[in-house]
PDB file of C-alpha atoms in Angstrom:
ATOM      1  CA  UNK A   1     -54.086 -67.558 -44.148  1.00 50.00           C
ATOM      2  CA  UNK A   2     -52.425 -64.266 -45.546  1.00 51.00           C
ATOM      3  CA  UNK A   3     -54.283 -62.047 -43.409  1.00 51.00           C
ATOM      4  CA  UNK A   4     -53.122 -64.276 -40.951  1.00 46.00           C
ATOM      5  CA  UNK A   5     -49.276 -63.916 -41.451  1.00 47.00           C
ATOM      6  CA  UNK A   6     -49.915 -60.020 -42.225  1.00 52.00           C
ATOM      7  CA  UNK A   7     -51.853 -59.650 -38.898  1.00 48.00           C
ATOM      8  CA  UNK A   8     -48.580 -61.122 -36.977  1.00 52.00           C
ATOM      9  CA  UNK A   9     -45.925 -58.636 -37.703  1.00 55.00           C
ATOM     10  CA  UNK A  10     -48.815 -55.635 -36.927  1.00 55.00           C
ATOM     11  CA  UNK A  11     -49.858 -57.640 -33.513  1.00 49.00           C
ATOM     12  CA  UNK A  12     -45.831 -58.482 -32.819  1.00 49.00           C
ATOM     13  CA  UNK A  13     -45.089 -54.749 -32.967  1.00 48.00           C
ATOM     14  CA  UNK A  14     -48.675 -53.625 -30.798  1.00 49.00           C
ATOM     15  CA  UNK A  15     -47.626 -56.118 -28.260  1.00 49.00           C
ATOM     16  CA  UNK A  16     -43.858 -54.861 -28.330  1.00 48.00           C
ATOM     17  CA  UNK A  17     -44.942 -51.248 -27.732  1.00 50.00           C
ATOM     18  CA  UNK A  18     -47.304 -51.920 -24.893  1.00 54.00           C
ATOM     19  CA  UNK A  19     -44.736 -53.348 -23.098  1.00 57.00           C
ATOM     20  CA  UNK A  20     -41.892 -50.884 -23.732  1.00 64.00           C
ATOM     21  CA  UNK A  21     -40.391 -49.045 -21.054  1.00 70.00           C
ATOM     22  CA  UNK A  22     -37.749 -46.286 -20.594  1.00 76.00           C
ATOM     23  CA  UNK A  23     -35.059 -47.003 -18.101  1.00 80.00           C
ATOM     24  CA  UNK A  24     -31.987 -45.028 -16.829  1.00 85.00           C
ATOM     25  CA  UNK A  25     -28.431 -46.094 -18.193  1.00 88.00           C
ATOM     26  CA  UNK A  26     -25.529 -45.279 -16.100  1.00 91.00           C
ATOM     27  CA  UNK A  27     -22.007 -45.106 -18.056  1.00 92.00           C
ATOM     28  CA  UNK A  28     -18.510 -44.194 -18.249  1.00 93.00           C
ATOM     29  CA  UNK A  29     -16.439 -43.161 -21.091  1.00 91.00           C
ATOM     30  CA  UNK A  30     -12.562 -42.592 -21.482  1.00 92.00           C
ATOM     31  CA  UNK A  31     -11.918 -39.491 -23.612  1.00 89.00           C
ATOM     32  CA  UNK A  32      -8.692 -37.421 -24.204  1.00 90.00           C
ATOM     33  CA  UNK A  33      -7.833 -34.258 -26.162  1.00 90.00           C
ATOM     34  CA  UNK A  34      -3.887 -33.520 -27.529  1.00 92.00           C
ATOM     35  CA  UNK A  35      -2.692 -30.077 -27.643  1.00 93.00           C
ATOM     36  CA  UNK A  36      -0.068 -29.146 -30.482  1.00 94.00           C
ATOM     37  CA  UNK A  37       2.452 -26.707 -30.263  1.00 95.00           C
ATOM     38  CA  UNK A  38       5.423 -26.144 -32.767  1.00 93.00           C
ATOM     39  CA  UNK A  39       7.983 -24.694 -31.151  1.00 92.00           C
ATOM     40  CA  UNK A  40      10.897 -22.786 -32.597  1.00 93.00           C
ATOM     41  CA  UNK A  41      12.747 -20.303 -29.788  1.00 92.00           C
ATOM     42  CA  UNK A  42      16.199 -18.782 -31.041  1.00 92.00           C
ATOM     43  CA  UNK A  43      16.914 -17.677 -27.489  1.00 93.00           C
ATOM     44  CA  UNK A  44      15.582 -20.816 -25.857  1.00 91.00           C
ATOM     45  CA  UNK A  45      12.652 -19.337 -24.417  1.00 94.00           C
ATOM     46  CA  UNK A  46       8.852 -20.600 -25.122  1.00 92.00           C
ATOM     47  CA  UNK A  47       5.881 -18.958 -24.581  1.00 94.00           C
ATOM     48  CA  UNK A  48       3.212 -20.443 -26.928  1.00 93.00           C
ATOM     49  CA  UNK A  49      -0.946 -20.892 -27.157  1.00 93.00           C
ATOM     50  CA  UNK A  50      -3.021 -23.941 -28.236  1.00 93.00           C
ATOM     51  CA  UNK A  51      -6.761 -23.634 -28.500  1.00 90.00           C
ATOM     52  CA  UNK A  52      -9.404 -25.699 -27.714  1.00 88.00           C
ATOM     53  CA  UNK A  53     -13.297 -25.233 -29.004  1.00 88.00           C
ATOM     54  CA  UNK A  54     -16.242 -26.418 -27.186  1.00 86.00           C
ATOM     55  CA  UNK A  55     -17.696 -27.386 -30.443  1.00 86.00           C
ATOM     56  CA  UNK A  56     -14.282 -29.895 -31.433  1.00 86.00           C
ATOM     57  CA  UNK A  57     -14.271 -31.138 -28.085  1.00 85.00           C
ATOM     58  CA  UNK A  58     -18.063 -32.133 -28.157  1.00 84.00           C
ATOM     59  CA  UNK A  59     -17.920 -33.260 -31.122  1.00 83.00           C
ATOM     60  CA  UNK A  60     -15.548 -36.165 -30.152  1.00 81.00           C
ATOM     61  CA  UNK A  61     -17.780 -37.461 -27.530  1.00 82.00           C
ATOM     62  CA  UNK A  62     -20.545 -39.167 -29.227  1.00 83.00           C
ATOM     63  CA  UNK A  63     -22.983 -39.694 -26.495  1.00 85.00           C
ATOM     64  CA  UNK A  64     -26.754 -39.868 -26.633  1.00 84.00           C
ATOM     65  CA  UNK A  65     -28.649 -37.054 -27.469  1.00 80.00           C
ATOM     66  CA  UNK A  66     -30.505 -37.347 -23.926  1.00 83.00           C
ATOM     67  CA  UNK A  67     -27.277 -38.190 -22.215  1.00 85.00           C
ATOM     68  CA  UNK A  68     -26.739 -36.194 -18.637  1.00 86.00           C
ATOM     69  CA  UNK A  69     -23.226 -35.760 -17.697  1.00 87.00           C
ATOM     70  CA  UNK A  70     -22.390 -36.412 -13.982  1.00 89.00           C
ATOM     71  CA  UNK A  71     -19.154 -36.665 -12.970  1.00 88.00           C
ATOM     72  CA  UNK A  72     -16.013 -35.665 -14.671  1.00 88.00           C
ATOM     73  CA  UNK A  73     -12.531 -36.477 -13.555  1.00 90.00           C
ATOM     74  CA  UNK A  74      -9.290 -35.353 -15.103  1.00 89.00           C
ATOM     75  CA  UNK A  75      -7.170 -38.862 -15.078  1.00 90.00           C
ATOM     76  CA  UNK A  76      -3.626 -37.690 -15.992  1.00 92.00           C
ATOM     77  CA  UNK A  77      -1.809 -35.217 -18.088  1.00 93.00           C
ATOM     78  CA  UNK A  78       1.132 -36.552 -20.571  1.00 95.00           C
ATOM     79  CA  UNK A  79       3.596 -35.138 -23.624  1.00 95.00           C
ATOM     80  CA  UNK A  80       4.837 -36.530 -26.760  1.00 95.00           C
ATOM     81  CA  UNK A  81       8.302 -34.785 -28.227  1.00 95.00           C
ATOM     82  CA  UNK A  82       9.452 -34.860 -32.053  1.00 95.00           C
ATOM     83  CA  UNK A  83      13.055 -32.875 -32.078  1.00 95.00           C
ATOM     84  CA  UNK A  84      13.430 -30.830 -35.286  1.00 94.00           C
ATOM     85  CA  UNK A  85      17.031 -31.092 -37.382  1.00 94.00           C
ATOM     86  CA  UNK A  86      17.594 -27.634 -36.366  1.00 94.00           C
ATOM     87  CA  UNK A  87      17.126 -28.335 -32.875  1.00 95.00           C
ATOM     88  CA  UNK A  88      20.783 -27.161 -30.364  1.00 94.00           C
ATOM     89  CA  UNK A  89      18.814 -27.788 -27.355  1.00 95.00           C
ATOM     90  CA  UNK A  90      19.877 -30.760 -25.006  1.00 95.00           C
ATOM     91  CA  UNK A  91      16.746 -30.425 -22.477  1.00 95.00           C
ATOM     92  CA  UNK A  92      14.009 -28.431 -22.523  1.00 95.00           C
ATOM     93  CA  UNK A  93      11.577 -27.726 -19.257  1.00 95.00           C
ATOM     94  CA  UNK A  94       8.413 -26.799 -19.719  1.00 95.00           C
ATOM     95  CA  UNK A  95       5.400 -25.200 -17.466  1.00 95.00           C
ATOM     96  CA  UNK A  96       1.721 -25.387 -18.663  1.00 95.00           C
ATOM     97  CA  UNK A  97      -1.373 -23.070 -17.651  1.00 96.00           C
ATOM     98  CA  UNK A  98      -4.994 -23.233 -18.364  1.00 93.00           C
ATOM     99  CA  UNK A  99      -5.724 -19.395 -19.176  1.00 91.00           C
ATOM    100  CA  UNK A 100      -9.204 -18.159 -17.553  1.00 84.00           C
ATOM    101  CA  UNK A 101     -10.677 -15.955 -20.257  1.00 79.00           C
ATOM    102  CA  UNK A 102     -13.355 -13.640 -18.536  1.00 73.00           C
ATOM    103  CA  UNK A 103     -13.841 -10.812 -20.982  1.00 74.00           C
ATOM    104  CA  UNK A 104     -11.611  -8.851 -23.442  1.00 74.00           C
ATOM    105  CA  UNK A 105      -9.703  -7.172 -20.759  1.00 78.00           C
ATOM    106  CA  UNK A 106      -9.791 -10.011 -17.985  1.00 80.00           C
ATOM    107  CA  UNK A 107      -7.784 -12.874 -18.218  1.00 84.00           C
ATOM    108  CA  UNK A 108      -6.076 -15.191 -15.011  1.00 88.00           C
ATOM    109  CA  UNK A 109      -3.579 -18.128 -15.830  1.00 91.00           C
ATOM    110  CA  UNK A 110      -3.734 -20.743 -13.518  1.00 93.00           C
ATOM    111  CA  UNK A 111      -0.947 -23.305 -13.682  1.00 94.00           C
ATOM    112  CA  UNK A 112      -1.577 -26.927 -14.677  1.00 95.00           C
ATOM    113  CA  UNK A 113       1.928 -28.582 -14.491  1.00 95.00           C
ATOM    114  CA  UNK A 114       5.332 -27.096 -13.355  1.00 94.00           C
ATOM    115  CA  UNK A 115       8.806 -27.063 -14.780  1.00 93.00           C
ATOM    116  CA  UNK A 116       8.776 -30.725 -16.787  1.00 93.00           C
ATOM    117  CA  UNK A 117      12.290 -31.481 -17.521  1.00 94.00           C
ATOM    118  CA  UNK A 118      12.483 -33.174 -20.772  1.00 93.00           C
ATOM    119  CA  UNK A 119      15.490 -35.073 -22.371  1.00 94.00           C
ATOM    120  CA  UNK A 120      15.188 -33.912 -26.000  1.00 93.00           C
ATOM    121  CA  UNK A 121      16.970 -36.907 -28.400  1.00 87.00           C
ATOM    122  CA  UNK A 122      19.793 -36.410 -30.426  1.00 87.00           C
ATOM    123  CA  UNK A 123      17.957 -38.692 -32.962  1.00 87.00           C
ATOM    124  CA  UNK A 124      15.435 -36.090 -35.094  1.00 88.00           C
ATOM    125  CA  UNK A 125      12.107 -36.044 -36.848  1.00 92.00           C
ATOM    126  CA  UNK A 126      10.635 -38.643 -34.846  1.00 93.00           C
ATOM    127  CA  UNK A 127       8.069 -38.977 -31.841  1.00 95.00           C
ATOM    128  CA  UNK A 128       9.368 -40.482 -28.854  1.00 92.00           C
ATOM    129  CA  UNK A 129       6.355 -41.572 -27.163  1.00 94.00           C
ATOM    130  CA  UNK A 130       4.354 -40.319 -24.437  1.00 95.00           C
ATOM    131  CA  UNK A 131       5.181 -39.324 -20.897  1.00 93.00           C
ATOM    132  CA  UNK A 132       3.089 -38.861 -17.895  1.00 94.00           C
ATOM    133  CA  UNK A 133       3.290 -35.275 -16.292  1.00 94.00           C
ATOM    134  CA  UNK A 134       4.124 -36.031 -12.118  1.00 89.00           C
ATOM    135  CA  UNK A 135       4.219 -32.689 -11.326  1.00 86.00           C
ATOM    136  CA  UNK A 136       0.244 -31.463 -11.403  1.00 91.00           C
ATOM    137  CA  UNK A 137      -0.850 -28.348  -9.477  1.00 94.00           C
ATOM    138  CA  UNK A 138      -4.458 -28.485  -8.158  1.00 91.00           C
ATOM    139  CA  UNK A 139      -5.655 -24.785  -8.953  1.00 90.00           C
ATOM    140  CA  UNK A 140      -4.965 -25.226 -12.998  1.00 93.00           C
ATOM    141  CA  UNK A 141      -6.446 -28.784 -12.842  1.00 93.00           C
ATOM    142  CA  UNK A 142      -9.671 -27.868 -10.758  1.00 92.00           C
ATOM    143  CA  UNK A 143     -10.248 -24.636 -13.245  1.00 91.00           C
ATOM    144  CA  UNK A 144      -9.648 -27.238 -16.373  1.00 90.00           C
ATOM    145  CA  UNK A 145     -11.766 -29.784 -14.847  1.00 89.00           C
ATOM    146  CA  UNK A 146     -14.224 -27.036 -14.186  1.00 89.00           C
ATOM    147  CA  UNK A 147     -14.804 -25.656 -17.824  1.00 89.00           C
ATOM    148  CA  UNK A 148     -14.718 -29.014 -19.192  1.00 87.00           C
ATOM    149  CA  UNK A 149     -17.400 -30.089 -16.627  1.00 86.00           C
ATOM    150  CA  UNK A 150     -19.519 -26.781 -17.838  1.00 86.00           C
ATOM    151  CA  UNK A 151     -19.347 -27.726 -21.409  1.00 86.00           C
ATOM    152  CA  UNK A 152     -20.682 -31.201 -20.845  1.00 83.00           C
ATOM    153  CA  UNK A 153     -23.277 -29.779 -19.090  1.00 80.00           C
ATOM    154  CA  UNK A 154     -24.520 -28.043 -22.455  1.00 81.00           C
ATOM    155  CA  UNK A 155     -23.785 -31.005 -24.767  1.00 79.00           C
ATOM    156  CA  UNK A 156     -25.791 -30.255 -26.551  1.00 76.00           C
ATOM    157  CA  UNK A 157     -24.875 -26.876 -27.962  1.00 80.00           C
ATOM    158  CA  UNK A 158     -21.679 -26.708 -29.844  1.00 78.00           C
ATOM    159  CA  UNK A 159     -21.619 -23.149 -30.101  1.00 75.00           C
ATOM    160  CA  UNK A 160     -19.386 -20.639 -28.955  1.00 71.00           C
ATOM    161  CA  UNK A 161     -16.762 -20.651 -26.561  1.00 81.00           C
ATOM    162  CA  UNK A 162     -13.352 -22.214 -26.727  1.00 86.00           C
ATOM    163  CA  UNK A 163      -9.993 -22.425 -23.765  1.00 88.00           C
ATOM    164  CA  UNK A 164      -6.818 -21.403 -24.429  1.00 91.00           C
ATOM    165  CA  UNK A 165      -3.226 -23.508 -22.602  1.00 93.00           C
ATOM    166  CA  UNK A 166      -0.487 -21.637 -22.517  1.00 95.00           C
ATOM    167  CA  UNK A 167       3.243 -23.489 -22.557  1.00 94.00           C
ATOM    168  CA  UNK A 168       6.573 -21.457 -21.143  1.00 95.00           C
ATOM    169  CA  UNK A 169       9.813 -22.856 -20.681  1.00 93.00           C
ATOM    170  CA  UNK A 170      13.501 -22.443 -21.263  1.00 95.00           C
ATOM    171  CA  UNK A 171      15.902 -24.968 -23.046  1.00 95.00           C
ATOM    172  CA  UNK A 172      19.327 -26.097 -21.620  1.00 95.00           C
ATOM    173  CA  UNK A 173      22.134 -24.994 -22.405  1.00 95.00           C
ATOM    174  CA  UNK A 174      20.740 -21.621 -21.825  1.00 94.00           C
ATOM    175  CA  UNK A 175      19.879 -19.381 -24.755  1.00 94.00           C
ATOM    176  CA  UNK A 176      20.216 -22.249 -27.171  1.00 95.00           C
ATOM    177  CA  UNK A 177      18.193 -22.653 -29.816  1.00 95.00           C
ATOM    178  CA  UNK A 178      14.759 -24.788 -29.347  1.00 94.00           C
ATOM    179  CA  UNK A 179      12.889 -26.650 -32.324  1.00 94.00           C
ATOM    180  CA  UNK A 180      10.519 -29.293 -31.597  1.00 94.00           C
ATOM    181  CA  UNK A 181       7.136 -30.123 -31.886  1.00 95.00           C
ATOM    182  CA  UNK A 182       5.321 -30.692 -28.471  1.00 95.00           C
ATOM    183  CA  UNK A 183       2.104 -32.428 -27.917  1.00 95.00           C
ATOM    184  CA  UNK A 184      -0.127 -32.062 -24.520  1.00 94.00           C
ATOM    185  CA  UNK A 185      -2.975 -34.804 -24.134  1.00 93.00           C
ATOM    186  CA  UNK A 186      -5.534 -34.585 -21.455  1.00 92.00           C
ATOM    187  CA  UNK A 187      -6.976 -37.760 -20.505  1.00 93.00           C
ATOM    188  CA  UNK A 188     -10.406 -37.515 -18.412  1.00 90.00           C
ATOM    189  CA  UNK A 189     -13.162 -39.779 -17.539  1.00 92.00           C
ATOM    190  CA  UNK A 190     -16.511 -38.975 -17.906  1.00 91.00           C
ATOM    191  CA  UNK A 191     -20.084 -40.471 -16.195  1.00 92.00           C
ATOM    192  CA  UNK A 192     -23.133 -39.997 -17.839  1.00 91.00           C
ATOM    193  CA  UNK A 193     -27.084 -40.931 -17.758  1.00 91.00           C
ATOM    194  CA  UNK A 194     -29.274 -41.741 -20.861  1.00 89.00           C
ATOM    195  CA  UNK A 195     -32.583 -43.015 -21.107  1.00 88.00           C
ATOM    196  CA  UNK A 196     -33.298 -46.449 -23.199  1.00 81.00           C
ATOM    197  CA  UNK A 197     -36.323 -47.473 -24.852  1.00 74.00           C
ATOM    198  CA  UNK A 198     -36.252 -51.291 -23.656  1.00 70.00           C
ATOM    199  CA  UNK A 199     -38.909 -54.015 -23.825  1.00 61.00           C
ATOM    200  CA  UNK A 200     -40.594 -55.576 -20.679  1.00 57.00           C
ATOM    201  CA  UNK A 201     -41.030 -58.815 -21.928  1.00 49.00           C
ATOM    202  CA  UNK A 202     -37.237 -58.903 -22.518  1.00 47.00           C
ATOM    203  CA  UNK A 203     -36.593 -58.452 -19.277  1.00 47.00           C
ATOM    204  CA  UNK A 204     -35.396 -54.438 -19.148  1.00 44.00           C
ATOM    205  CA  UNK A 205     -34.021 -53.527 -15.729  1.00 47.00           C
ATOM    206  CA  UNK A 206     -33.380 -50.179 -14.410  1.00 47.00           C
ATOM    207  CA  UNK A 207     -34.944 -47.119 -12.887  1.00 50.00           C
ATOM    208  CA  UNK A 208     -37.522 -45.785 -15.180  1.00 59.00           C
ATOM    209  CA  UNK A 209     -36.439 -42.522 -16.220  1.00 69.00           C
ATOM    210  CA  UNK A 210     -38.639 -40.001 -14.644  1.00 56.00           C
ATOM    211  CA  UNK A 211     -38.486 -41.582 -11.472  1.00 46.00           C
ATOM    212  CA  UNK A 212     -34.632 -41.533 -11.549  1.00 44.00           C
ATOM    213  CA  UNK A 213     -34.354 -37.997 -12.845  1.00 44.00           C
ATOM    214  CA  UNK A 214     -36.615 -36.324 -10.186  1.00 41.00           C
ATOM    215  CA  UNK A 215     -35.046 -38.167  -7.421  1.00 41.00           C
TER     216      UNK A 215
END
């Protein structure tokens, strides 16, 4: 009778393997990615970098090891002001590019978003929540869209590269001083395959995974 119930577990587990198959998951999943830039501009003028590295913005994701990105979409852009005590600026409007880094002497900005007006609060220190960006230009998106897409591609090396966005701007009234802190989130959507081990007796469904990969 012991061999018995030992036998089960070991017969439970052959029969469970015989029957396994590997089928093709399709999903989506909502990321985003902030951007922080202090800003402090006597003259009311900004021009200030962020950075972004492939290996921080991987390392959010949390997908499969054998996941296969396909699709990436960038959904919206959107920015979140905190007005500093020192602040004498009434408005603020701000441009953002995504700066194409080819080598140490080549670089291209391509603008993302152009001239967002922004009511700065007379009330300090605290965040007012964020706003959608209307005013999107197509060539920075596509080129954001782009590197993000490449990076996916390799998810699974983390080393290396990193982007750059640049924000410029001018406060109202003119030449008065600017002090805020200015967050830039990226929201994008992105489609992915895996492969899951699944068992045929409980009922897995899907494309098995070399079928679906080679077609």
């Amino acid at each position: 009778m012991k061999k018995l119930l030992m036998l089960c577990p070991m017969m439970l587990w052959l029969l469970l393997s015989i029957n396994c198959q590997q089928v093709l998951k399709t999903e989506t999943k909502n990321i985003n990615q902030a951007f922080h830039y202090t800003l402090d501009a006597a003259n009311g003028t900004i021009v200030q970098f962020a950075n972004l590295s492939k290996a921080e913005f991987l390392g959010k994701l949390k997908l499969p090891s054998n996941a296969r990105i396909t699709r990436v979409e960038i959904q919206s852009l959107s920015c979140n002001v905190k007005v500093n005590p020192n602040n004498k600026a009434s408005k603020a409007t701000v441009s953002g590019f995504f700066i194409e880094i080819l080598d140490s002497e080549h670089e291209y900005e391509h603008k993302m978003f152009d001239k967002k007006e922004i009511t700065l609060s007379p009330v300090s220190g605290v965040w007012v929540g964020w706003v959608p960006i209307n005013t999107l230009v197509g060539e920075g998106i596509g080129m954001l869209k782009t590197q993000l897409a490449k990076w996916l591609a390799e998810y699974n090396d983390y080393t290396g590269e990193s982007i750059q966005l640049m924000l410029v701007g001018a406060s109202t009234p003119t030449n008065s001083r600017l002090v805020m802190d200015f967050d830039l989130r990226i929201d994008a959507s992105i489609q992915y395959e895996y492969c899951l081990t699944t068992s045929k007796l409980m009922g897995g469904e899907g494309f098995e995974c070399e079928d679906a990969i080679t077609n």
